[in-house]
mmCIF file of C-alpha atoms in Angstrom:
data_model
loop_
_atom_site.group_PDB
_atom_site.id
_atom_site.type_symbol
_atom_site.label_atom_id
_atom_site.label_comp_id
_atom_site.label_asym_id
_atom_site.label_seq_id
_atom_site.Cartn_x
_atom_site.Cartn_y
_atom_site.Cartn_z
ATOM 1 C CA MET A 1 -8.721 -28.475 38.922
ATOM 2 C CA LYS A 2 -5.655 -29.640 40.589
ATOM 3 C CA MET A 3 -3.879 -26.972 42.380
ATOM 4 C CA LEU A 4 -0.808 -26.907 44.721
ATOM 5 C CA ARG A 5 1.768 -24.417 45.919
ATOM 6 C CA PHE A 6 5.251 -24.538 45.249
ATOM 7 C CA GLY A 7 8.319 -22.790 46.395
ATOM 8 C CA PRO A 8 10.938 -22.224 49.566
ATOM 9 C CA LYS A 9 9.007 -22.785 52.759
ATOM 10 C CA GLY A 10 7.246 -19.543 53.768
ATOM 11 C CA ALA A 11 7.790 -18.188 50.311
ATOM 12 C CA GLU A 12 5.337 -20.502 48.456
ATOM 13 C CA LYS A 13 3.464 -19.608 45.033
ATOM 14 C CA PRO A 14 0.505 -20.905 44.101
ATOM 15 C CA GLY A 15 -0.211 -23.057 40.730
ATOM 16 C CA LEU A 16 -2.318 -25.194 38.740
ATOM 17 C CA MET A 17 -1.145 -28.400 37.465
ATOM 18 C CA ASP A 18 -1.929 -28.692 33.583
ATOM 19 C CA ALA A 19 -3.459 -31.494 31.899
ATOM 20 C CA LYS A 20 -0.245 -32.740 30.902
ATOM 21 C CA GLY A 21 1.229 -32.652 34.565
ATOM 22 C CA ALA A 22 3.207 -29.767 34.227
ATOM 23 C CA ILE A 23 2.881 -26.780 36.924
ATOM 24 C CA ARG A 24 1.383 -23.173 35.589
ATOM 25 C CA ASP A 25 1.997 -20.217 37.970
ATOM 26 C CA LEU A 26 -0.987 -18.397 39.455
ATOM 27 C CA SER A 27 0.679 -15.901 41.449
ATOM 28 C CA GLY A 28 -0.276 -13.454 38.706
ATOM 29 C CA VAL A 29 -3.901 -13.891 39.429
ATOM 30 C CA ILE A 30 -3.947 -14.586 42.786
ATOM 31 C CA GLY A 31 -1.740 -14.116 46.147
ATOM 32 C CA ASP A 32 -1.847 -17.442 47.533
ATOM 33 C CA LEU A 33 -4.120 -20.745 47.616
ATOM 34 C CA THR A 34 -5.740 -19.454 51.203
ATOM 35 C CA GLY A 35 -9.234 -19.458 52.060
ATOM 36 C CA GLU A 36 -10.167 -16.217 50.466
ATOM 37 C CA SER A 37 -9.276 -17.732 47.037
ATOM 38 C CA LEU A 38 -10.896 -21.157 47.620
ATOM 39 C CA GLY A 39 -14.684 -20.282 47.606
ATOM 40 C CA ASP A 40 -16.986 -21.603 44.389
ATOM 41 C CA GLU A 41 -16.760 -18.078 42.694
ATOM 42 C CA ALA A 42 -13.080 -17.829 43.370
ATOM 43 C CA LEU A 43 -12.821 -21.143 42.113
ATOM 44 C CA ASP A 44 -14.668 -20.634 39.096
ATOM 45 C CA ARG A 45 -13.203 -17.609 37.962
ATOM 46 C CA LEU A 46 -9.811 -19.815 37.851
ATOM 47 C CA ARG A 47 -11.549 -22.640 35.778
ATOM 48 C CA ARG A 48 -12.347 -20.079 33.182
ATOM 49 C CA LEU A 49 -8.651 -19.218 33.000
ATOM 50 C CA ASP A 50 -6.850 -20.184 29.706
ATOM 51 C CA THR A 51 -4.525 -22.340 31.366
ATOM 52 C CA ALA A 52 -2.173 -22.505 28.316
ATOM 53 C CA SER A 53 -1.331 -19.121 28.739
ATOM 54 C CA LEU A 54 -0.054 -19.150 32.279
ATOM 55 C CA PRO A 55 3.496 -19.522 33.053
ATOM 56 C CA LEU A 56 5.079 -22.704 32.913
ATOM 57 C CA VAL A 57 7.278 -23.266 36.146
ATOM 58 C CA ASP A 58 10.259 -24.893 34.868
ATOM 59 C CA GLY A 59 12.525 -27.801 36.958
ATOM 60 C CA GLN A 60 11.327 -29.500 40.104
ATOM 61 C CA PRO A 61 10.350 -26.924 42.439
ATOM 62 C CA ARG A 62 9.525 -28.039 46.111
ATOM 63 C CA ILE A 63 6.188 -28.502 46.692
ATOM 64 C CA GLY A 64 4.475 -26.951 49.886
ATOM 65 C CA ALA A 65 1.550 -27.787 51.673
ATOM 66 C CA CYS A 66 -1.496 -27.259 49.155
ATOM 67 C CA VAL A 67 -3.374 -24.593 51.118
ATOM 68 C CA GLY A 68 -1.462 -21.566 53.351
ATOM 69 C CA GLN A 69 -2.571 -19.592 56.361
ATOM 70 C CA VAL A 70 -5.025 -22.589 57.699
ATOM 71 C CA GLY A 71 -6.762 -21.616 60.212
ATOM 72 C CA LYS A 72 -8.030 -25.060 61.966
ATOM 73 C CA PHE A 73 -6.370 -28.273 61.689
ATOM 74 C CA VAL A 74 -9.157 -30.886 62.930
ATOM 75 C CA CYS A 75 -8.772 -34.541 63.177
ATOM 76 C CA ILE A 76 -11.153 -37.302 63.508
ATOM 77 C CA GLY A 77 -9.913 -40.206 65.427
ATOM 78 C CA LEU A 78 -10.977 -43.979 65.105
ATOM 79 C CA ASN A 79 -12.974 -43.335 62.337
ATOM 80 C CA TYR A 80 -12.194 -46.590 60.420
ATOM 81 C CA ALA A 81 -13.653 -49.814 62.094
ATOM 82 C CA ASP A 82 -10.322 -51.856 61.307
ATOM 83 C CA HIS A 83 -8.289 -48.868 62.866
ATOM 84 C CA ALA A 84 -10.369 -48.921 66.143
ATOM 85 C CA ALA A 85 -9.854 -52.729 66.292
ATOM 86 C CA GLU A 86 -6.034 -52.698 66.020
ATOM 87 C CA SER A 87 -5.662 -50.092 68.335
ATOM 88 C CA GLY A 88 -7.960 -52.115 70.980
ATOM 89 C CA MET A 89 -10.768 -49.455 71.086
ATOM 90 C CA GLU A 90 -14.366 -49.503 70.275
ATOM 91 C CA LEU A 91 -16.115 -47.602 67.419
ATOM 92 C CA PRO A 92 -17.280 -44.211 68.783
ATOM 93 C CA GLN A 93 -20.887 -43.215 69.046
ATOM 94 C CA GLU A 94 -20.200 -39.824 67.343
ATOM 95 C CA PRO A 95 -16.930 -38.635 65.815
ATOM 96 C CA VAL A 96 -14.005 -38.019 68.172
ATOM 97 C CA ILE A 97 -12.632 -34.999 67.742
ATOM 98 C CA PHE A 98 -8.887 -33.380 67.848
ATOM 99 C CA PHE A 99 -6.777 -30.733 66.874
ATOM 100 C CA LYS A 100 -3.207 -30.550 65.119
ATOM 101 C CA ALA A 101 -1.146 -27.643 65.880
ATOM 102 C CA THR A 102 -0.850 -25.428 62.203
ATOM 103 C CA SER A 103 2.856 -25.241 63.149
ATOM 104 C CA ALA A 104 2.746 -29.002 62.166
ATOM 105 C CA ILE A 105 1.865 -28.500 58.587
ATOM 106 C CA VAL A 106 4.776 -28.745 55.946
ATOM 107 C CA GLY A 107 5.071 -30.277 52.143
ATOM 108 C CA PRO A 108 4.068 -33.585 50.901
ATOM 109 C CA ASN A 109 7.734 -34.305 50.624
ATOM 110 C CA ASP A 110 9.314 -32.268 53.274
ATOM 111 C CA THR A 111 11.827 -34.412 56.161
ATOM 112 C CA VAL A 112 9.911 -35.717 58.773
ATOM 113 C CA GLU A 113 11.584 -35.393 62.332
ATOM 114 C CA ILE A 114 11.138 -37.651 65.296
ATOM 115 C CA PRO A 115 10.933 -35.744 68.446
ATOM 116 C CA ARG A 116 13.987 -35.893 70.487
ATOM 117 C CA GLY A 117 14.397 -38.866 72.575
ATOM 118 C CA LEU A 118 11.240 -40.695 71.391
ATOM 119 C CA VAL A 119 10.865 -44.246 69.737
ATOM 120 C CA LYS A 120 7.141 -44.176 69.013
ATOM 121 C CA THR A 121 6.438 -41.941 66.193
ATOM 122 C CA ASP A 122 3.957 -43.779 63.601
ATOM 123 C CA TRP A 123 2.127 -43.185 60.455
ATOM 124 C CA GLU A 124 -1.433 -42.367 59.132
ATOM 125 C CA VAL A 125 -2.435 -41.904 55.882
ATOM 126 C CA GLU A 126 -5.883 -39.895 55.667
ATOM 127 C CA LEU A 127 -8.172 -38.173 53.287
ATOM 128 C CA GLY A 128 -7.908 -34.434 53.769
ATOM 129 C CA VAL A 129 -10.758 -32.115 53.229
ATOM 130 C CA VAL A 130 -10.296 -28.150 52.814
ATOM 131 C CA ILE A 131 -13.314 -26.159 53.483
ATOM 132 C CA GLY A 132 -14.304 -23.595 50.650
ATOM 133 C CA THR A 133 -16.955 -21.615 52.146
ATOM 134 C CA GLU A 134 -18.078 -21.281 55.921
ATOM 135 C CA ALA A 135 -20.096 -24.153 57.108
ATOM 136 C CA LYS A 136 -22.247 -23.733 60.216
ATOM 137 C CA TYR A 137 -25.003 -25.614 61.788
ATOM 138 C CA ALA A 138 -24.797 -27.522 58.091
ATOM 139 C CA SER A 139 -26.929 -30.392 57.606
ATOM 140 C CA GLU A 140 -25.384 -33.728 56.120
ATOM 141 C CA SER A 141 -27.096 -33.135 52.603
ATOM 142 C CA GLU A 142 -25.599 -29.833 52.496
ATOM 143 C CA ALA A 143 -22.112 -30.483 53.779
ATOM 144 C CA LEU A 144 -20.087 -31.364 50.978
ATOM 145 C CA ASN A 145 -21.013 -27.713 49.486
ATOM 146 C CA HIS A 146 -18.750 -26.107 51.674
ATOM 147 C CA VAL A 147 -15.967 -28.079 50.424
ATOM 148 C CA ALA A 148 -13.577 -26.718 48.364
ATOM 149 C CA GLY A 149 -11.503 -29.716 47.732
ATOM 150 C CA TYR A 150 -9.684 -32.753 48.865
ATOM 151 C CA CYS A 151 -6.076 -33.832 49.571
ATOM 152 C CA VAL A 152 -3.524 -36.692 51.164
ATOM 153 C CA VAL A 153 -2.661 -35.920 54.698
ATOM 154 C CA ASN A 154 -0.191 -37.975 56.889
ATOM 155 C CA ASP A 155 -1.354 -37.708 60.172
ATOM 156 C CA ILE A 156 1.877 -38.546 61.953
ATOM 157 C CA SER A 157 1.455 -39.392 65.724
ATOM 158 C CA GLU A 158 4.082 -40.105 68.800
ATOM 159 C CA ARG A 159 1.961 -42.885 70.248
ATOM 160 C CA ASP A 160 4.063 -42.210 73.892
ATOM 161 C CA PHE A 161 2.889 -38.425 73.736
ATOM 162 C CA GLN A 162 -0.800 -39.421 72.755
ATOM 163 C CA LEU A 163 -1.247 -42.056 74.788
ATOM 164 C CA HIS A 164 0.561 -41.856 78.090
ATOM 165 C CA ARG A 165 1.282 -38.051 78.647
ATOM 166 C CA SER A 166 -2.308 -37.368 79.754
ATOM 167 C CA GLY A 167 -4.840 -35.038 78.370
ATOM 168 C CA GLN A 168 -5.876 -34.751 74.789
ATOM 169 C CA TRP A 169 -4.358 -36.444 71.968
ATOM 170 C CA VAL A 170 -3.127 -33.244 70.523
ATOM 171 C CA LYS A 171 0.207 -33.769 72.454
ATOM 172 C CA GLY A 172 1.195 -36.673 69.940
ATOM 173 C CA LYS A 173 -0.199 -35.068 66.731
ATOM 174 C CA SER A 174 1.301 -31.598 66.720
ATOM 175 C CA ALA A 175 5.783 -31.882 66.777
ATOM 176 C CA ASP A 176 6.657 -29.476 64.119
ATOM 177 C CA THR A 177 6.792 -31.634 60.473
ATOM 178 C CA PHE A 178 3.659 -33.893 61.885
ATOM 179 C CA GLY A 179 1.261 -32.637 59.236
ATOM 180 C CA PRO A 180 2.331 -33.121 55.580
ATOM 181 C CA ILE A 181 -0.596 -31.978 53.414
ATOM 182 C CA GLY A 182 -0.688 -32.289 49.764
ATOM 183 C CA PRO A 183 0.681 -32.420 46.936
ATOM 184 C CA LEU A 184 -2.529 -31.398 45.107
ATOM 185 C CA LEU A 185 -6.029 -30.038 46.498
ATOM 186 C CA VAL A 186 -8.018 -31.589 44.013
ATOM 187 C CA THR A 187 -11.665 -29.473 43.620
ATOM 188 C CA ARG A 188 -14.426 -31.244 44.947
ATOM 189 C CA ASP A 189 -16.182 -31.521 41.022
ATOM 190 C CA GLU A 190 -13.470 -33.868 40.327
ATOM 191 C CA VAL A 191 -14.034 -35.954 43.120
ATOM 192 C CA PRO A 192 -18.033 -37.172 42.762
ATOM 193 C CA ASN A 193 -17.799 -39.528 45.874
ATOM 194 C CA PRO A 194 -15.130 -38.810 48.501
ATOM 195 C CA GLN A 195 -16.457 -42.417 49.945
ATOM 196 C CA ASP A 196 -14.690 -44.595 47.266
ATOM 197 C CA LEU A 197 -10.827 -43.510 47.142
ATOM 198 C CA GLN A 198 -8.388 -46.209 47.347
ATOM 199 C CA MET A 199 -5.354 -45.135 49.614
ATOM 200 C CA TYR A 200 -2.039 -46.677 50.875
ATOM 201 C CA LEU A 201 0.957 -46.236 53.146
ATOM 202 C CA GLU A 202 4.354 -48.126 52.631
ATOM 203 C CA VAL A 203 7.456 -47.635 54.921
ATOM 204 C CA ASN A 204 10.970 -48.539 53.217
ATOM 205 C CA GLY A 205 8.743 -49.998 49.999
ATOM 206 C CA GLN A 206 7.035 -52.049 52.230
ATOM 207 C CA ARG A 207 2.946 -51.556 52.228
ATOM 208 C CA PHE A 208 1.799 -51.370 55.917
ATOM 209 C CA GLN A 209 -1.779 -49.499 54.982
ATOM 210 C CA ASP A 210 -3.890 -50.509 52.050
ATOM 211 C CA GLY A 211 -7.497 -49.142 52.420
ATOM 212 C CA SER A 212 -10.452 -47.258 50.862
ATOM 213 C CA THR A 213 -12.567 -44.305 52.274
ATOM 214 C CA ARG A 214 -15.477 -46.796 51.802
ATOM 215 C CA THR A 215 -14.933 -48.080 55.196
ATOM 216 C CA MET A 216 -15.151 -44.910 56.779
ATOM 217 C CA HIS A 217 -17.232 -45.071 59.954
ATOM 218 C CA PHE A 218 -18.648 -41.844 59.597
ATOM 219 C CA SER A 219 -18.776 -40.323 55.989
ATOM 220 C CA VAL A 220 -17.149 -37.168 54.750
ATOM 221 C CA ALA A 221 -20.459 -35.399 55.114
ATOM 222 C CA THR A 222 -21.238 -36.552 58.757
ATOM 223 C CA VAL A 223 -18.066 -35.422 59.947
ATOM 224 C CA ILE A 224 -18.472 -31.800 58.425
ATOM 225 C CA SER A 225 -21.994 -31.476 59.468
ATOM 226 C CA HIS A 226 -21.187 -32.898 62.980
ATOM 227 C CA LEU A 227 -17.968 -29.918 63.317
ATOM 228 C CA SER A 228 -20.203 -27.383 62.210
ATOM 229 C CA GLN A 229 -22.634 -27.949 65.202
ATOM 230 C CA PHE A 230 -19.941 -27.440 67.684
ATOM 231 C CA MET A 231 -17.515 -24.541 65.617
ATOM 232 C CA SER A 232 -17.909 -22.907 62.723
ATOM 233 C CA LEU A 233 -15.576 -24.406 59.759
ATOM 234 C CA GLN A 234 -13.927 -21.757 57.530
ATOM 235 C CA PRO A 235 -12.478 -21.289 54.333
ATOM 236 C CA GLY A 236 -8.948 -22.582 54.515
ATOM 237 C CA ASP A 237 -9.996 -24.998 57.371
ATOM 238 C CA VAL A 238 -8.119 -28.308 56.896
ATOM 239 C CA ILE A 239 -10.270 -31.618 58.122
ATOM 240 C CA SER A 240 -8.449 -34.915 58.242
ATOM 241 C CA THR A 241 -10.717 -37.762 58.449
ATOM 242 C CA GLY A 242 -9.316 -40.499 60.048
ATOM 243 C CA THR A 243 -6.789 -43.654 58.897
ATOM 244 C CA PRO A 244 -7.224 -47.378 57.614
ATOM 245 C CA SER A 245 -5.694 -49.938 59.518
ATOM 246 C CA GLY A 246 -1.969 -51.025 59.213
ATOM 247 C CA VAL A 247 -0.362 -47.805 61.321
ATOM 248 C CA GLY A 248 2.625 -49.120 63.400
ATOM 249 C CA MET A 249 1.134 -49.270 66.876
ATOM 250 C CA GLY A 250 -0.906 -51.985 65.120
ATOM 251 C CA GLN A 251 1.754 -54.317 64.192
ATOM 252 C CA TYR A 252 3.279 -57.389 66.050
ATOM 253 C CA PRO A 253 5.524 -56.455 67.316
ATOM 254 C CA PRO A 254 4.866 -52.974 66.947
ATOM 255 C CA THR A 255 6.853 -51.158 64.160
ATOM 256 C CA TYR A 256 7.646 -47.554 64.454
ATOM 257 C CA LEU A 257 9.726 -45.054 62.376
ATOM 258 C CA LYS A 258 13.173 -44.196 62.704
ATOM 259 C CA PRO A 259 15.879 -42.084 61.393
ATOM 260 C CA GLY A 260 16.705 -42.750 57.806
ATOM 261 C CA ASP A 261 13.241 -44.562 56.841
ATOM 262 C CA ARG A 262 11.414 -43.417 53.684
ATOM 263 C CA MET A 263 7.749 -43.148 53.791
ATOM 264 C CA GLU A 264 5.247 -43.033 50.740
ATOM 265 C CA LEU A 265 1.513 -42.558 50.620
ATOM 266 C CA GLY A 266 -1.312 -41.719 48.272
ATOM 267 C CA ILE A 267 -5.061 -41.387 47.559
ATOM 268 C CA LYS A 268 -6.099 -42.151 44.276
ATOM 269 C CA GLY A 269 -6.569 -39.267 42.045
ATOM 270 C CA LEU A 270 -4.811 -36.895 44.783
ATOM 271 C CA GLY A 271 -1.417 -37.497 44.370
ATOM 272 C CA VAL A 272 1.387 -39.139 46.181
ATOM 273 C CA GLN A 273 3.413 -37.883 49.193
ATOM 274 C CA ARG A 274 7.204 -39.024 49.932
ATOM 275 C CA GLN A 275 8.985 -38.397 53.150
ATOM 276 C CA ASN A 276 12.741 -38.972 54.577
ATOM 277 C CA VAL A 277 12.593 -39.440 58.670
ATOM 278 C CA MET A 278 15.266 -37.865 60.623
ATOM 279 C CA GLN A 279 15.939 -37.369 64.266
ATOM 280 C CA GLY A 280 14.796 -33.876 65.263
#
Protein backbone atom coordinates (compact mmCIF):
# COMPACT_ATOMS: atom_id res chain seq x y z
CA MET A 1 0.00 0.00 0.00
CA LYS A 2 0.89 3.62 -0.50
CA MET A 3 -0.39 5.71 2.39
CA LEU A 4 -0.19 9.41 3.16
CA ARG A 5 -1.60 12.20 5.29
CA PHE A 6 -3.35 15.23 3.81
CA GLY A 7 -4.88 18.47 4.99
CA PRO A 8 -3.87 21.58 6.96
CA LYS A 9 -0.88 21.39 9.27
CA GLY A 10 -1.94 19.96 12.61
CA ALA A 11 -5.22 18.65 11.20
CA GLU A 12 -4.02 16.04 8.72
CA LYS A 13 -6.21 13.08 7.83
CA PRO A 14 -5.00 9.61 6.85
CA GLY A 15 -5.26 8.62 3.23
CA LEU A 16 -4.48 5.85 0.80
CA MET A 17 -3.33 6.27 -2.79
CA ASP A 18 -5.31 4.10 -5.18
CA ALA A 19 -4.06 2.40 -8.34
CA LYS A 20 -4.82 5.53 -10.40
CA GLY A 21 -2.84 7.82 -8.10
CA ALA A 22 -5.93 9.37 -6.51
CA ILE A 23 -6.18 9.94 -2.76
CA ARG A 24 -8.79 7.99 -0.80
CA ASP A 25 -9.87 9.20 2.64
CA LEU A 26 -9.12 6.71 5.44
CA SER A 27 -10.39 8.90 8.28
CA GLY A 28 -13.58 6.86 8.55
CA VAL A 29 -11.49 3.75 9.20
CA ILE A 30 -8.54 4.96 11.32
CA GLY A 31 -7.89 8.18 13.21
CA ASP A 32 -4.42 8.84 11.82
CA LEU A 33 -1.28 7.18 10.47
CA THR A 34 0.44 6.82 13.82
CA GLY A 35 2.16 3.98 15.65
CA GLU A 36 -1.01 2.15 16.60
CA SER A 37 -2.10 1.88 12.97
CA LEU A 38 1.26 0.70 11.61
CA GLY A 39 1.55 -2.83 12.99
CA ASP A 40 1.21 -5.86 10.73
CA GLU A 41 -2.35 -6.71 11.84
CA ALA A 42 -3.53 -3.12 11.44
CA LEU A 43 -1.99 -2.87 7.97
CA ASP A 44 -3.51 -6.20 6.95
CA ARG A 45 -6.95 -4.86 7.88
CA LEU A 46 -6.36 -1.87 5.64
CA ARG A 47 -5.26 -4.12 2.78
CA ARG A 48 -8.60 -5.92 2.94
CA LEU A 49 -10.56 -2.71 2.40
CA ASP A 50 -12.37 -2.10 -0.87
CA THR A 51 -10.33 0.90 -1.93
CA ALA A 52 -12.91 2.01 -4.48
CA SER A 53 -15.51 2.36 -1.73
CA LEU A 54 -13.42 4.88 0.23
CA PRO A 55 -14.27 8.58 -0.25
CA LEU A 56 -12.32 10.24 -3.04
CA VAL A 57 -10.40 13.37 -2.00
CA ASP A 58 -11.02 16.20 -4.43
CA GLY A 59 -8.52 18.79 -5.59
CA GLN A 60 -4.89 19.00 -4.55
CA PRO A 61 -4.77 19.17 -0.77
CA ARG A 62 -1.60 19.90 1.17
CA ILE A 63 0.33 16.68 1.89
CA GLY A 64 1.63 16.31 5.43
CA ALA A 65 4.39 14.15 6.85
CA CYS A 66 3.45 10.55 6.08
CA VAL A 67 3.45 9.52 9.75
CA GLY A 68 2.06 11.42 12.71
CA GLN A 69 3.04 11.64 16.37
CA VAL A 70 6.61 10.48 15.71
CA GLY A 71 8.22 9.38 18.97
CA LYS A 72 11.86 9.28 17.85
CA PHE A 73 13.51 10.74 14.77
CA VAL A 74 16.79 8.82 14.62
CA CYS A 75 19.43 9.51 11.98
CA ILE A 76 22.51 7.65 10.78
CA GLY A 77 25.56 9.68 9.81
CA LEU A 78 28.32 8.93 7.29
CA ASN A 79 26.51 5.86 5.97
CA TYR A 80 27.63 6.17 2.33
CA ALA A 81 31.30 5.83 1.44
CA ASP A 82 31.20 8.63 -1.14
CA HIS A 83 29.55 11.06 1.29
CA ALA A 84 32.09 10.24 4.02
CA ALA A 85 34.87 10.95 1.51
CA GLU A 86 33.43 14.31 0.42
CA SER A 87 33.04 15.23 4.12
CA GLY A 88 36.70 14.39 4.76
CA MET A 89 35.80 11.73 7.31
CA GLU A 90 36.60 8.04 7.60
CA LEU A 91 33.89 5.42 7.38
CA PRO A 92 32.79 4.52 10.91
CA GLN A 93 33.32 1.10 12.49
CA GLU A 94 29.68 1.04 13.59
CA PRO A 95 26.69 3.25 12.77
CA VAL A 96 26.96 6.90 13.82
CA ILE A 97 23.70 7.83 15.59
CA PHE A 98 22.20 11.26 16.13
CA PHE A 99 18.70 12.63 16.57
CA LYS A 100 16.61 15.31 14.94
CA ALA A 101 14.00 17.06 17.06
CA THR A 102 10.52 15.90 16.10
CA SER A 103 9.53 19.58 15.92
CA ALA A 104 11.61 19.72 12.72
CA ILE A 105 9.12 17.45 10.92
CA VAL A 106 7.06 19.03 8.14
CA GLY A 107 5.28 17.89 5.01
CA PRO A 108 7.21 16.95 1.88
CA ASN A 109 6.30 20.13 0.03
CA ASP A 110 6.25 22.61 2.90
CA THR A 111 8.52 25.66 2.83
CA VAL A 112 12.02 25.21 4.32
CA GLU A 113 13.27 28.05 6.52
CA ILE A 114 16.94 29.00 6.80
CA PRO A 115 17.79 29.86 10.43
CA ARG A 116 18.33 33.54 11.07
CA GLY A 117 21.73 34.90 10.12
CA LEU A 118 23.12 31.63 8.78
CA VAL A 119 24.41 30.78 5.31
CA LYS A 120 25.44 27.11 5.44
CA THR A 121 22.10 25.32 5.20
CA ASP A 122 22.50 22.07 3.27
CA TRP A 123 20.42 19.28 1.74
CA GLU A 124 20.51 15.48 2.12
CA VAL A 125 18.18 13.05 0.36
CA GLU A 126 17.74 9.94 2.53
CA LEU A 127 15.76 6.72 2.74
CA GLY A 128 13.43 6.89 5.72
CA VAL A 129 12.33 3.79 7.62
CA VAL A 130 9.13 3.82 9.68
CA ILE A 131 8.90 1.24 12.45
CA GLY A 132 5.67 -0.78 12.71
CA THR A 133 6.30 -3.14 15.61
CA GLU A 134 8.58 -2.82 18.63
CA ALA A 135 12.19 -3.81 17.95
CA LYS A 136 14.32 -4.64 20.97
CA TYR A 137 17.54 -6.64 20.66
CA ALA A 138 16.50 -7.49 17.10
CA SER A 139 18.78 -9.67 15.02
CA GLU A 140 19.71 -8.58 11.51
CA SER A 141 17.78 -11.53 10.08
CA GLU A 142 14.54 -10.39 11.69
CA ALA A 143 15.10 -6.62 11.64
CA LEU A 144 13.10 -5.83 8.50
CA ASN A 145 10.06 -7.59 9.97
CA HIS A 146 9.71 -4.61 12.32
CA VAL A 147 9.36 -2.14 9.42
CA ALA A 148 5.95 -0.71 8.55
CA GLY A 149 7.22 1.02 5.43
CA TYR A 150 9.64 3.37 3.74
CA CYS A 151 9.59 7.04 2.76
CA VAL A 152 11.68 9.95 1.50
CA VAL A 153 13.42 12.19 4.04
CA ASN A 154 15.29 15.44 3.41
CA ASP A 155 17.76 15.62 6.31
CA ILE A 156 18.31 19.37 6.04
CA SER A 157 21.38 20.48 7.95
CA GLU A 158 22.86 23.80 9.08
CA ARG A 159 26.57 23.03 8.81
CA ASP A 160 27.72 25.94 10.99
CA PHE A 161 25.58 24.71 13.89
CA GLN A 162 26.51 21.08 13.18
CA LEU A 163 30.28 21.43 12.95
CA HIS A 164 31.28 24.61 14.77
CA ARG A 165 28.96 24.98 17.75
CA SER A 166 30.33 22.10 19.88
CA GLY A 167 28.51 19.00 21.03
CA GLN A 168 26.43 16.63 18.99
CA TRP A 169 25.18 17.12 15.43
CA VAL A 170 21.62 17.58 16.69
CA LYS A 171 22.21 21.36 16.90
CA GLY A 172 22.58 21.54 13.14
CA LYS A 173 19.80 19.13 12.34
CA SER A 174 16.80 20.25 14.36
CA ALA A 175 15.66 23.69 13.24
CA ASP A 176 11.99 24.04 12.38
CA THR A 177 11.22 22.67 8.86
CA PHE A 178 14.49 20.67 8.74
CA GLY A 179 12.69 17.31 8.51
CA PRO A 180 10.42 16.98 5.46
CA ILE A 181 9.01 13.43 5.42
CA GLY A 182 6.94 11.78 2.70
CA PRO A 183 4.90 12.16 0.59
CA LEU A 184 4.18 8.44 0.76
CA LEU A 185 4.60 5.75 3.35
CA VAL A 186 5.08 2.69 1.15
CA THR A 187 4.56 -0.56 3.04
CA ARG A 188 7.47 -2.96 3.16
CA ASP A 189 5.76 -5.58 0.96
CA GLU A 190 6.10 -3.12 -1.94
CA VAL A 191 9.82 -2.59 -1.25
CA PRO A 192 11.28 -6.11 -1.40
CA ASN A 193 14.87 -4.83 -1.40
CA PRO A 194 15.51 -1.50 0.36
CA GLN A 195 19.16 -1.81 -0.71
CA ASP A 196 18.38 -1.23 -4.38
CA LEU A 197 16.61 2.13 -4.60
CA GLN A 198 17.71 5.01 -6.83
CA MET A 199 17.64 8.46 -5.21
CA TYR A 200 18.31 12.01 -6.34
CA LEU A 201 18.18 15.65 -5.29
CA GLU A 202 18.14 18.81 -7.40
CA VAL A 203 18.39 22.49 -6.48
CA ASN A 204 16.94 24.93 -9.01
CA GLY A 205 16.93 22.16 -11.61
CA GLN A 206 20.59 21.23 -11.15
CA ARG A 207 21.13 17.65 -10.02
CA PHE A 208 23.56 17.47 -7.11
CA GLN A 209 22.80 14.01 -5.67
CA ASP A 210 22.32 10.95 -7.88
CA GLY A 211 22.86 7.76 -5.92
CA SER A 212 21.48 4.46 -4.75
CA THR A 213 20.94 2.68 -1.46
CA ARG A 214 23.17 -0.04 -2.93
CA THR A 215 26.16 1.97 -1.71
CA MET A 216 25.08 2.16 1.93
CA HIS A 217 27.90 1.28 4.33
CA PHE A 218 25.48 -0.27 6.85
CA SER A 219 22.29 -1.81 5.45
CA VAL A 220 18.81 -1.00 6.72
CA ALA A 221 18.69 -4.35 8.55
CA THR A 222 22.07 -3.68 10.18
CA VAL A 223 20.97 -0.20 11.26
CA ILE A 224 17.72 -1.42 12.84
CA SER A 225 19.46 -4.28 14.64
CA HIS A 226 22.22 -1.97 15.88
CA LEU A 227 19.84 0.69 17.17
CA SER A 228 17.72 -1.89 18.93
CA GLN A 229 20.67 -2.92 21.09
CA PHE A 230 20.73 0.59 22.63
CA MET A 231 17.05 1.53 22.69
CA SER A 232 13.74 -0.05 21.84
CA LEU A 233 12.34 1.14 18.54
CA GLN A 234 8.65 1.87 18.85
CA PRO A 235 5.84 1.91 16.28
CA GLY A 236 5.89 5.26 14.51
CA ASP A 237 9.59 5.94 15.09
CA VAL A 238 11.41 7.21 11.99
CA ILE A 239 14.98 6.29 11.04
CA SER A 240 16.78 8.34 8.40
CA THR A 241 19.52 6.13 7.01
CA GLY A 242 22.14 8.46 5.53
CA THR A 243 22.83 10.28 2.28
CA PRO A 244 24.98 9.68 -0.80
CA SER A 245 27.50 12.19 -2.10
CA GLY A 246 26.54 15.51 -3.62
CA VAL A 247 25.65 17.59 -0.59
CA GLY A 248 26.36 21.32 -0.74
CA MET A 249 29.25 21.08 1.71
CA GLY A 250 31.03 18.74 -0.71
CA GLN A 251 30.91 21.07 -3.71
CA TYR A 252 33.90 23.11 -4.93
CA PRO A 253 33.39 25.76 -3.75
CA PRO A 254 30.78 24.73 -1.13
CA THR A 255 27.24 25.59 -2.26
CA TYR A 256 24.45 26.19 0.24
CA LEU A 257 20.76 26.96 0.13
CA LYS A 258 19.60 30.55 -0.10
CA PRO A 259 16.18 32.20 -0.03
CA GLY A 260 14.32 31.65 -3.28
CA ASP A 261 15.91 28.27 -4.03
CA ARG A 262 13.73 25.28 -4.88
CA MET A 263 14.62 21.69 -4.05
CA GLU A 264 13.29 18.54 -5.68
CA LEU A 265 14.23 15.11 -4.39
CA GLY A 266 12.93 11.59 -4.68
CA ILE A 267 13.50 7.89 -4.26
CA LYS A 268 12.27 5.38 -6.83
CA GLY A 269 8.84 4.08 -5.86
CA LEU A 270 8.55 6.32 -2.79
CA GLY A 271 7.56 9.62 -4.35
CA VAL A 272 8.98 13.10 -4.82
CA GLN A 273 9.37 16.12 -2.51
CA ARG A 274 9.47 19.76 -3.66
CA GLN A 275 10.37 22.58 -1.27
CA ASN A 276 10.80 26.31 -1.64
CA VAL A 277 13.42 27.92 0.58
CA MET A 278 12.88 31.13 2.55
CA GLN A 279 14.66 33.08 5.25
CA GLY A 280 13.47 32.20 8.75
